[in-house]
PDB file of C-alpha atoms and ligand atoms in Angstrom:
ATOM      1  CA  MET W   9      85.313  84.692  99.044  1.00 83.00           C
ATOM      2  CA  ARG W  10      85.602  87.617  96.714  1.00 95.00           C
ATOM      3  CA  LYS W  11      83.640  87.915  93.481  1.00 97.00           C
ATOM      4  CA  LYS W  12      85.012  87.433  89.983  1.00 98.00           C
ATOM      5  CA  ILE W  13      83.967  90.439  87.921  1.00 98.00           C
ATOM      6  CA  VAL W  14      84.339  91.498  84.305  1.00 98.00           C
ATOM      7  CA  ALA W  15      83.118  95.018  83.577  1.00 98.00           C
ATOM      8  CA  GLY W  16      82.954  96.669  80.155  1.00 98.00           C
ATOM      9  CA  ASN W  17      83.575 100.402  80.045  1.00 98.00           C
ATOM     10  CA  TRP W  18      82.118 101.557  76.737  1.00 98.00           C
ATOM     11  CA  LYS W  19      83.325 105.141  77.305  1.00 98.00           C
ATOM     12  CA  MET W  20      81.857 107.671  74.821  1.00 98.00           C
ATOM     13  CA  ASN W  21      81.079 105.203  72.030  1.00 98.00           C
ATOM     14  CA  LYS W  22      78.072 103.836  70.105  1.00 98.00           C
ATOM     15  CA  SER W  23      74.775 105.259  68.863  1.00 98.00           C
ATOM     16  CA  MET W  24      71.574 104.149  70.592  1.00 98.00           C
ATOM     17  CA  GLU W  25      70.943 101.612  67.872  1.00 98.00           C
ATOM     18  CA  GLU W  26      74.470 100.200  68.075  1.00 98.00           C
ATOM     19  CA  ALA W  27      74.302 100.142  71.864  1.00 98.00           C
ATOM     20  CA  LEU W  28      71.093  98.092  71.774  1.00 98.00           C
ATOM     21  CA  ILE W  29      72.649  95.566  69.429  1.00 98.00           C
ATOM     22  CA  LEU W  30      75.824  95.254  71.496  1.00 98.00           C
ATOM     23  CA  ALA W  31      73.949  94.944  74.796  1.00 98.00           C
ATOM     24  CA  SER W  32      71.499  92.345  73.550  1.00 98.00           C
ATOM     25  CA  GLU W  33      74.325  90.262  72.047  1.00 98.00           C
ATOM     26  CA  VAL W  34      76.273  90.436  75.296  1.00 98.00           C
ATOM     27  CA  VAL W  35      73.197  89.558  77.374  1.00 98.00           C
ATOM     28  CA  HIS W  36      72.496  86.469  75.275  1.00 98.00           C
ATOM     29  CA  MET W  37      76.081  85.283  75.222  1.00 98.00           C
ATOM     30  CA  VAL W  38      76.536  85.804  78.948  1.00 98.00           C
ATOM     31  CA  LYS W  39      73.336  83.923  79.710  1.00 98.00           C
ATOM     32  CA  ASP W  40      74.343  80.984  77.519  1.00 97.00           C
ATOM     33  CA  GLU W  41      78.088  80.808  78.014  1.00 98.00           C
ATOM     34  CA  VAL W  42      79.453  82.549  81.092  1.00 98.00           C
ATOM     35  CA  ASN W  43      79.765  80.787  84.415  1.00 97.00           C
ATOM     36  CA  SER W  44      77.157  82.062  86.852  1.00 97.00           C
ATOM     37  CA  ASP W  45      79.825  82.796  89.483  1.00 97.00           C
ATOM     38  CA  VAL W  46      81.289  85.501  87.218  1.00 98.00           C
ATOM     39  CA  GLN W  47      79.546  88.855  87.487  1.00 98.00           C
ATOM     40  CA  VAL W  48      79.418  90.678  84.145  1.00 98.00           C
ATOM     41  CA  ILE W  49      78.788  94.418  84.107  1.00 98.00           C
ATOM     42  CA  ILE W  50      78.365  96.795  81.213  1.00 98.00           C
ATOM     43  CA  ALA W  51      78.955 100.531  81.570  1.00 99.00           C
ATOM     44  CA  PRO W  52      77.368 102.241  78.566  1.00 98.00           C
ATOM     45  CA  PRO W  53      77.034 106.010  78.167  1.00 98.00           C
ATOM     46  CA  ALA W  54      74.567 107.367  80.762  1.00 98.00           C
ATOM     47  CA  LEU W  55      72.003 108.221  78.095  1.00 98.00           C
ATOM     48  CA  TYR W  56      71.463 104.516  77.351  1.00 98.00           C
ATOM     49  CA  LEU W  57      71.365 103.160  80.904  1.00 98.00           C
ATOM     50  CA  THR W  58      67.576 103.157  81.310  1.00 98.00           C
ATOM     51  CA  THR W  59      66.980 101.256  78.085  1.00 98.00           C
ATOM     52  CA  LEU W  60      69.824  98.787  78.450  1.00 98.00           C
ATOM     53  CA  GLN W  61      69.033  98.059  82.101  1.00 98.00           C
ATOM     54  CA  LYS W  62      65.872  96.308  80.907  1.00 97.00           C
ATOM     55  CA  HIS W  63      68.111  93.851  79.073  1.00 97.00           C
ATOM     56  CA  THR W  64      70.739  93.269  81.746  1.00 98.00           C
ATOM     57  CA  GLU W  65      68.232  92.802  84.586  1.00 97.00           C
ATOM     58  CA  ALA W  66      66.996  89.607  82.953  1.00 95.00           C
ATOM     59  CA  VAL W  67      70.305  87.865  83.685  1.00 97.00           C
ATOM     60  CA  ALA W  68      71.085  87.119  87.328  1.00 97.00           C
ATOM     61  CA  ASN W  69      74.849  87.545  87.043  1.00 98.00           C
ATOM     62  CA  MET W  70      74.715  90.787  85.052  1.00 98.00           C
ATOM     63  CA  GLY W  71      74.792  94.377  86.276  1.00 98.00           C
ATOM     64  CA  ILE W  72      74.830  97.794  84.676  1.00 98.00           C
ATOM     65  CA  ALA W  73      77.100 100.674  85.658  1.00 99.00           C
ATOM     66  CA  ALA W  74      77.338 104.391  85.102  1.00 98.00           C
ATOM     67  CA  GLN W  75      80.771 105.673  84.101  1.00 98.00           C
ATOM     68  CA  ASN W  76      80.557 108.566  86.569  1.00 98.00           C
ATOM     69  CA  CYS W  77      78.120 110.412  88.811  1.00 98.00           C
ATOM     70  CA  SER W  78      77.868 113.725  90.614  1.00 98.00           C
ATOM     71  CA  ASN W  79      79.365 114.301  94.050  1.00 98.00           C
ATOM     72  CA  LYS W  80      76.199 116.271  94.915  1.00 98.00           C
ATOM     73  CA  ALA W  81      72.856 114.807  95.967  1.00 98.00           C
ATOM     74  CA  SER W  82      70.533 117.002  93.879  1.00 98.00           C
ATOM     75  CA  GLY W  83      69.828 120.578  92.842  1.00 98.00           C
ATOM     76  CA  ALA W  84      71.236 123.258  90.563  1.00 98.00           C
ATOM     77  CA  TYR W  85      74.130 121.364  88.958  1.00 98.00           C
ATOM     78  CA  THR W  86      73.439 121.653  85.253  1.00 98.00           C
ATOM     79  CA  GLY W  87      74.469 118.641  83.235  1.00 97.00           C
ATOM     80  CA  GLU W  88      75.091 116.357  86.184  1.00 98.00           C
ATOM     81  CA  ILE W  89      73.538 112.989  87.031  1.00 98.00           C
ATOM     82  CA  SER W  90      73.099 111.976  90.665  1.00 98.00           C
ATOM     83  CA  ALA W  91      73.635 108.625  92.330  1.00 98.00           C
ATOM     84  CA  SER W  92      69.976 108.554  93.416  1.00 98.00           C
ATOM     85  CA  MET W  93      68.884 108.991  89.774  1.00 98.00           C
ATOM     86  CA  LEU W  94      71.103 106.092  88.790  1.00 98.00           C
ATOM     87  CA  LYS W  95      69.635 103.999  91.576  1.00 98.00           C
ATOM     88  CA  SER W  96      66.105 104.895  90.474  1.00 98.00           C
ATOM     89  CA  ILE W  97      66.646 103.507  86.970  1.00 98.00           C
ATOM     90  CA  GLY W  98      68.119 100.248  88.227  1.00 98.00           C
ATOM     91  CA  ALA W  99      71.840 100.853  87.840  1.00 98.00           C
ATOM     92  CA  THR W 100      73.882  98.550  90.062  1.00 98.00           C
ATOM     93  CA  HIS W 101      77.416 100.004  89.899  1.00 98.00           C
ATOM     94  CA  VAL W 102      79.213 103.297  89.257  1.00 98.00           C
ATOM     95  CA  ILE W 103      82.760 103.553  87.911  1.00 98.00           C
ATOM     96  CA  LEU W 104      84.558 106.264  89.877  1.00 98.00           C
ATOM     97  CA  GLY W 105      87.924 107.903  89.406  1.00 98.00           C
ATOM     98  CA  HIS W 106      88.723 106.552  85.974  1.00 98.00           C
ATOM     99  CA  SER W 107      92.026 108.078  84.865  1.00 97.00           C
ATOM    100  CA  GLU W 108      90.248 109.870  82.010  1.00 97.00           C
ATOM    101  CA  ARG W 109      87.953 111.562  84.569  1.00 98.00           C
ATOM    102  CA  ARG W 110      90.962 112.442  86.693  1.00 97.00           C
ATOM    103  CA  GLN W 111      92.959 113.747  83.724  1.00 96.00           C
ATOM    104  CA  TYR W 112      90.372 115.574  81.582  1.00 97.00           C
ATOM    105  CA  PHE W 113      87.833 116.566  84.240  1.00 97.00           C
ATOM    106  CA  ASN W 114      90.213 117.292  87.092  1.00 97.00           C
ATOM    107  CA  GLU W 115      88.695 114.823  89.505  1.00 98.00           C
ATOM    108  CA  SER W 116      90.696 114.929  92.707  1.00 98.00           C
ATOM    109  CA  ASN W 117      90.958 112.307  95.422  1.00 98.00           C
ATOM    110  CA  GLU W 118      88.854 114.608  97.623  1.00 98.00           C
ATOM    111  CA  VAL W 119      85.982 114.901  95.125  1.00 98.00           C
ATOM    112  CA  LEU W 120      86.193 111.160  94.554  1.00 98.00           C
ATOM    113  CA  ALA W 121      85.829 110.534  98.284  1.00 98.00           C
ATOM    114  CA  GLU W 122      82.547 112.505  98.127  1.00 98.00           C
ATOM    115  CA  LYS W 123      81.415 110.499  95.119  1.00 98.00           C
ATOM    116  CA  VAL W 124      82.225 107.231  96.883  1.00 98.00           C
ATOM    117  CA  ASN W 125      80.109 108.343  99.851  1.00 98.00           C
ATOM    118  CA  ILE W 126      77.097 109.301  97.791  1.00 98.00           C
ATOM    119  CA  VAL W 127      77.273 106.141  95.703  1.00 98.00           C
ATOM    120  CA  LEU W 128      77.356 103.969  98.835  1.00 98.00           C
ATOM    121  CA  GLU W 129      74.547 105.990 100.456  1.00 98.00           C
ATOM    122  CA  ASN W 130      72.415 105.106  97.455  1.00 98.00           C
ATOM    123  CA  ASP W 131      73.229 101.433  97.769  1.00 98.00           C
ATOM    124  CA  LEU W 132      75.207 101.294  94.534  1.00 98.00           C
ATOM    125  CA  THR W 133      78.590  99.589  94.184  1.00 98.00           C
ATOM    126  CA  PRO W 134      81.538 101.854  93.359  1.00 98.00           C
ATOM    127  CA  ILE W 135      84.176 100.468  91.015  1.00 98.00           C
ATOM    128  CA  PHE W 136      87.007 102.658  92.182  1.00 98.00           C
ATOM    129  CA  CYS W 137      89.860 103.141  89.697  1.00 98.00           C
ATOM    130  CA  CYS W 138      93.473 103.812  90.549  1.00 98.00           C
ATOM    131  CA  GLY W 139      96.751 103.657  88.656  1.00 98.00           C
ATOM    132  CA  GLU W 140     100.043 105.340  87.857  1.00 97.00           C
ATOM    133  CA  THR W 141     101.351 107.188  84.802  1.00 94.00           C
ATOM    134  CA  LEU W 142     104.294 105.955  82.749  1.00 92.00           C
ATOM    135  CA  GLU W 143     106.565 108.589  84.323  1.00 92.00           C
ATOM    136  CA  GLN W 144     105.578 107.383  87.776  1.00 94.00           C
ATOM    137  CA  ARG W 145     106.172 103.748  86.801  1.00 92.00           C
ATOM    138  CA  GLN W 146     109.665 104.633  85.593  1.00 90.00           C
ATOM    139  CA  ALA W 147     110.501 106.443  88.828  1.00 92.00           C
ATOM    140  CA  GLU W 148     110.528 105.249  92.424  1.00 88.00           C
ATOM    141  CA  GLY W 149     107.441 105.084  94.590  1.00 94.00           C
ATOM    142  CA  PHE W 150     104.686 104.133  92.171  1.00 96.00           C
ATOM    143  CA  PHE W 151     103.333 101.401  94.439  1.00 97.00           C
ATOM    144  CA  GLU W 152     102.947 103.957  97.208  1.00 97.00           C
ATOM    145  CA  PHE W 153     101.374 106.473  94.827  1.00 97.00           C
ATOM    146  CA  VAL W 154      98.615 104.040  93.822  1.00 98.00           C
ATOM    147  CA  ALA W 155      98.081 103.035  97.456  1.00 98.00           C
ATOM    148  CA  SER W 156      97.708 106.712  98.347  1.00 98.00           C
ATOM    149  CA  GLN W 157      94.837 107.049  95.861  1.00 98.00           C
ATOM    150  CA  LEU W 158      93.003 104.398  97.892  1.00 98.00           C
ATOM    151  CA  THR W 159      93.968 105.976 101.207  1.00 98.00           C
ATOM    152  CA  ASP W 160      92.794 109.429 100.182  1.00 98.00           C
ATOM    153  CA  SER W 161      89.456 108.483  98.633  1.00 98.00           C
ATOM    154  CA  LEU W 162      88.434 105.340 100.530  1.00 98.00           C
ATOM    155  CA  PHE W 163      90.061 105.024 103.934  1.00 98.00           C
ATOM    156  CA  HIS W 164      87.506 107.276 105.642  1.00 98.00           C
ATOM    157  CA  LEU W 165      84.973 104.443 105.115  1.00 98.00           C
ATOM    158  CA  SER W 166      84.044 102.029 107.870  1.00 98.00           C
ATOM    159  CA  ALA W 167      85.005  98.392 107.282  1.00 97.00           C
ATOM    160  CA  GLU W 168      81.366  97.620 106.571  1.00 97.00           C
ATOM    161  CA  GLU W 169      81.140 100.374 103.955  1.00 98.00           C
ATOM    162  CA  PHE W 170      84.487  99.449 102.451  1.00 98.00           C
ATOM    163  CA  GLY W 171      83.273  95.881 102.065  1.00 97.00           C
ATOM    164  CA  LYS W 172      80.977  97.081  99.257  1.00 97.00           C
ATOM    165  CA  VAL W 173      83.759  98.661  97.177  1.00 98.00           C
ATOM    166  CA  VAL W 174      85.343  97.106  94.082  1.00 98.00           C
ATOM    167  CA  ILE W 175      88.842  98.294  93.125  1.00 98.00           C
ATOM    168  CA  ALA W 176      90.133  98.528  89.560  1.00 98.00           C
ATOM    169  CA  TYR W 177      93.881  98.901  89.086  1.00 98.00           C
ATOM    170  CA  GLU W 178      94.468 100.527  85.718  1.00 97.00           C
ATOM    171  CA  PRO W 179      98.022 101.591  84.912  1.00 96.00           C
ATOM    172  CA  ILE W 180      97.490 104.678  82.755  1.00 94.00           C
ATOM    173  CA  TRP W 181     100.292 103.658  80.387  1.00 91.00           C
ATOM    174  CA  ALA W 182      98.312 100.517  79.546  1.00 91.00           C
ATOM    175  CA  ILE W 183      94.925 102.123  78.861  1.00 87.00           C
ATOM    176  CA  GLY W 184      94.026 102.117  75.191  1.00 84.00           C
ATOM    177  CA  THR W 185      97.678 101.769  74.213  1.00 86.00           C
ATOM    178  CA  GLY W 186      97.869  98.059  73.479  1.00 82.00           C
ATOM    179  CA  LEU W 187     100.562  97.899  76.183  1.00 83.00           C
ATOM    180  CA  THR W 188      99.261  95.495  78.813  1.00 84.00           C
ATOM    181  CA  ALA W 189     100.889  95.175  82.191  1.00 87.00           C
ATOM    182  CA  SER W 190     102.524  91.757  82.345  1.00 94.00           C
ATOM    183  CA  SER W 191     100.698  89.326  84.575  1.00 96.00           C
ATOM    184  CA  GLN W 192     103.614  89.662  87.022  1.00 97.00           C
ATOM    185  CA  GLN W 193     103.316  93.465  87.074  1.00 96.00           C
ATOM    186  CA  ALA W 194      99.569  93.199  87.643  1.00 97.00           C
ATOM    187  CA  GLN W 195      99.942  90.552  90.347  1.00 98.00           C
ATOM    188  CA  ASP W 196     102.655  92.555  92.148  1.00 98.00           C
ATOM    189  CA  MET W 197     100.489  95.682  92.300  1.00 98.00           C
ATOM    190  CA  HIS W 198      97.306  93.808  93.227  1.00 98.00           C
ATOM    191  CA  ALA W 199      99.101  91.967  96.048  1.00 98.00           C
ATOM    192  CA  PHE W 200     100.598  95.245  97.252  1.00 98.00           C
ATOM    193  CA  LEU W 201      97.189  96.955  97.245  1.00 98.00           C
ATOM    194  CA  ARG W 202      95.568  94.021  99.036  1.00 98.00           C
ATOM    195  CA  GLY W 203      98.283  94.279 101.697  1.00 98.00           C
ATOM    196  CA  HIS W 204      97.576  98.001 101.964  1.00 98.00           C
ATOM    197  CA  LEU W 205      93.863  97.288 102.468  1.00 98.00           C
ATOM    198  CA  ALA W 206      94.736  94.698 105.121  1.00 98.00           C
ATOM    199  CA  THR W 207      96.719  97.229 107.157  1.00 98.00           C
ATOM    200  CA  LYS W 208      93.624  99.423 107.350  1.00 98.00           C
ATOM    201  CA  TYR W 209      90.719  96.983 107.388  1.00 98.00           C
ATOM    202  CA  GLY W 210      92.266  93.639 108.356  1.00 97.00           C
ATOM    203  CA  GLN W 211      93.071  90.575 106.301  1.00 97.00           C
ATOM    204  CA  GLU W 212      89.521  89.280 106.034  1.00 97.00           C
ATOM    205  CA  VAL W 213      88.138  92.466 104.471  1.00 97.00           C
ATOM    206  CA  ALA W 214      91.181  92.676 102.176  1.00 98.00           C
ATOM    207  CA  ASP W 215      90.732  89.061 101.103  1.00 98.00           C
ATOM    208  CA  ASN W 216      87.081  89.698 100.292  1.00 98.00           C
ATOM    209  CA  THR W 217      87.768  92.767  98.116  1.00 98.00           C
ATOM    210  CA  SER W 218      87.647  92.235  94.366  1.00 98.00           C
ATOM    211  CA  ILE W 219      90.574  93.952  92.637  1.00 98.00           C
ATOM    212  CA  LEU W 220      90.152  94.137  88.853  1.00 98.00           C
ATOM    213  CA  TYR W 221      92.885  94.787  86.317  1.00 97.00           C
ATOM    214  CA  GLY W 222      92.304  97.241  83.457  1.00 97.00           C
ATOM    215  CA  GLY W 223      94.465  98.394  80.563  1.00 95.00           C
ATOM    216  CA  SER W 224      94.485  96.733  77.132  1.00 93.00           C
ATOM    217  CA  CYS W 225      92.995  93.549  78.555  1.00 95.00           C
ATOM    218  CA  ASN W 226      91.683  91.401  75.701  1.00 96.00           C
ATOM    219  CA  GLU W 227      90.615  87.854  74.878  1.00 97.00           C
ATOM    220  CA  LYS W 228      94.235  86.831  74.304  1.00 97.00           C
ATOM    221  CA  ASN W 229      95.752  88.007  77.584  1.00 96.00           C
ATOM    222  CA  ALA W 230      92.758  87.751  79.955  1.00 98.00           C
ATOM    223  CA  GLN W 231      93.351  84.132  80.912  1.00 98.00           C
ATOM    224  CA  GLU W 232      96.917  84.726  82.052  1.00 97.00           C
ATOM    225  CA  LEU W 233      95.965  87.896  83.932  1.00 97.00           C
ATOM    226  CA  PHE W 234      92.936  86.329  85.649  1.00 98.00           C
ATOM    227  CA  ALA W 235      95.033  83.323  86.689  1.00 98.00           C
ATOM    228  CA  CYS W 236      97.055  85.588  89.007  1.00 98.00           C
ATOM    229  CA  PRO W 237      96.015  84.933  92.607  1.00 98.00           C
ATOM    230  CA  ASP W 238      95.217  88.591  93.357  1.00 98.00           C
ATOM    231  CA  VAL W 239      93.578  89.516  90.030  1.00 98.00           C
ATOM    232  CA  ASP W 240      89.825  89.051  90.388  1.00 98.00           C
ATOM    233  CA  GLY W 241      88.730  90.096  86.924  1.00 98.00           C
ATOM    234  CA  GLY W 242      88.971  93.018  84.564  1.00 98.00           C
ATOM    235  CA  LEU W 243      87.739  96.463  83.658  1.00 98.00           C
ATOM    236  CA  ILE W 244      87.684  96.312  79.886  1.00 98.00           C
ATOM    237  CA  GLY W 245      87.642  99.306  77.548  1.00 97.00           C
ATOM    238  CA  GLY W 246      88.163  98.796  73.816  1.00 97.00           C
ATOM    239  CA  ALA W 247      87.540  95.043  73.876  1.00 98.00           C
ATOM    240  CA  SER W 248      84.151  95.546  75.569  1.00 98.00           C
ATOM    241  CA  LEU W 249      82.817  97.104  72.366  1.00 98.00           C
ATOM    242  CA  LYS W 250      82.832  93.703  70.666  1.00 98.00           C
ATOM    243  CA  SER W 251      80.312  91.240  72.091  1.00 98.00           C
ATOM    244  CA  ARG W 252      82.228  88.082  71.135  1.00 98.00           C
ATOM    245  CA  GLU W 253      85.537  89.291  72.521  1.00 98.00           C
ATOM    246  CA  PHE W 254      83.991  90.704  75.699  1.00 98.00           C
ATOM    247  CA  THR W 255      82.178  87.437  76.385  1.00 98.00           C
ATOM    248  CA  ASN W 256      85.364  85.484  75.748  1.00 98.00           C
ATOM    249  CA  ILE W 257      87.100  87.643  78.352  1.00 98.00           C
ATOM    250  CA  ALA W 258      84.315  86.848  80.843  1.00 98.00           C
ATOM    251  CA  LYS W 259      84.945  83.160  80.127  1.00 98.00           C
ATOM    252  CA  SER W 260      88.680  83.461  80.843  1.00 98.00           C
ATOM    253  CA  PHE W 261      88.694  82.487  84.537  1.00 96.00           C
TER     254      PHE W 261
HETATM  255  P1  PGA H   3      91.292  99.653  77.467  1.00 60.54           P
HETATM  256  O1  PGA H   3      90.606 100.595  78.571  1.00 60.54           O
HETATM  257  O2  PGA H   3      90.854  98.245  77.776  1.00 60.54           O
HETATM  258  O3  PGA H   3      90.771 100.149  76.147  1.00 60.54           O
HETATM  259  O4  PGA H   3      92.765  99.816  77.626  1.00 60.54           O
HETATM  260  C1  PGA H   3      90.454 100.189  79.891  1.00 60.54           C
HETATM  261  C2  PGA H   3      89.776 101.281  80.671  1.00 60.54           C
HETATM  262  O5  PGA H   3      90.036 102.453  80.422  1.00 60.54           O
HETATM  263  O6  PGA H   3      88.933 100.987  81.556  1.00 60.54           O
END
């Protein structure tokens, strides 16, 4: 059956020194306290991946993710980091299509499809983000809009390739706002997306796909969210910057 996953997206936060402290606290707490069937991933700024990977690799159920990568393999792309570079330093996952990347860096579904391909080619796991704005939620058709993000960036994959993808549903109105989707809202969207995956890849592949919830998830609401039958964990922003709270979230299944 599908994996339970809690991933911490640190975004553009922490100095090197602070990052080392946070990562080593998380590593110790996860090792001592978190069930081994829960996979815990941290996604620090790219600059810290090499150093922090040495800490996470010591714990069997931990992984380390980049927050983004290039859609190109290599070459004259100043400032970019490739999937093969990430693989070479021991990264395990790459977050793709976060709403902040879509909004501030104009990442389109088409570019994201290229990123998904290159991440999979390098044997890394994409954590593919999707989600609607508040305006979309208040209008008709937001379920279909989120499903179309999956269709446009993922449905060119074979079933075997798709089997390696993790989905993160993150309603944009809930990210960093303190406004969490209710567990019913999360469950409804996750079930809808799983049904959408089943129409393309069949029920078995859909049932094996981990769909994470993200958006103001914290130690107080994680238990109720993770208890929903189609919510397989969380992509955690703000609350992943505190080791105690992040670990408590990973213990909320
Ligand atoms: P948040 O962010 O938990 O701070 O709302 C979630 C995310 O952006 O992944």
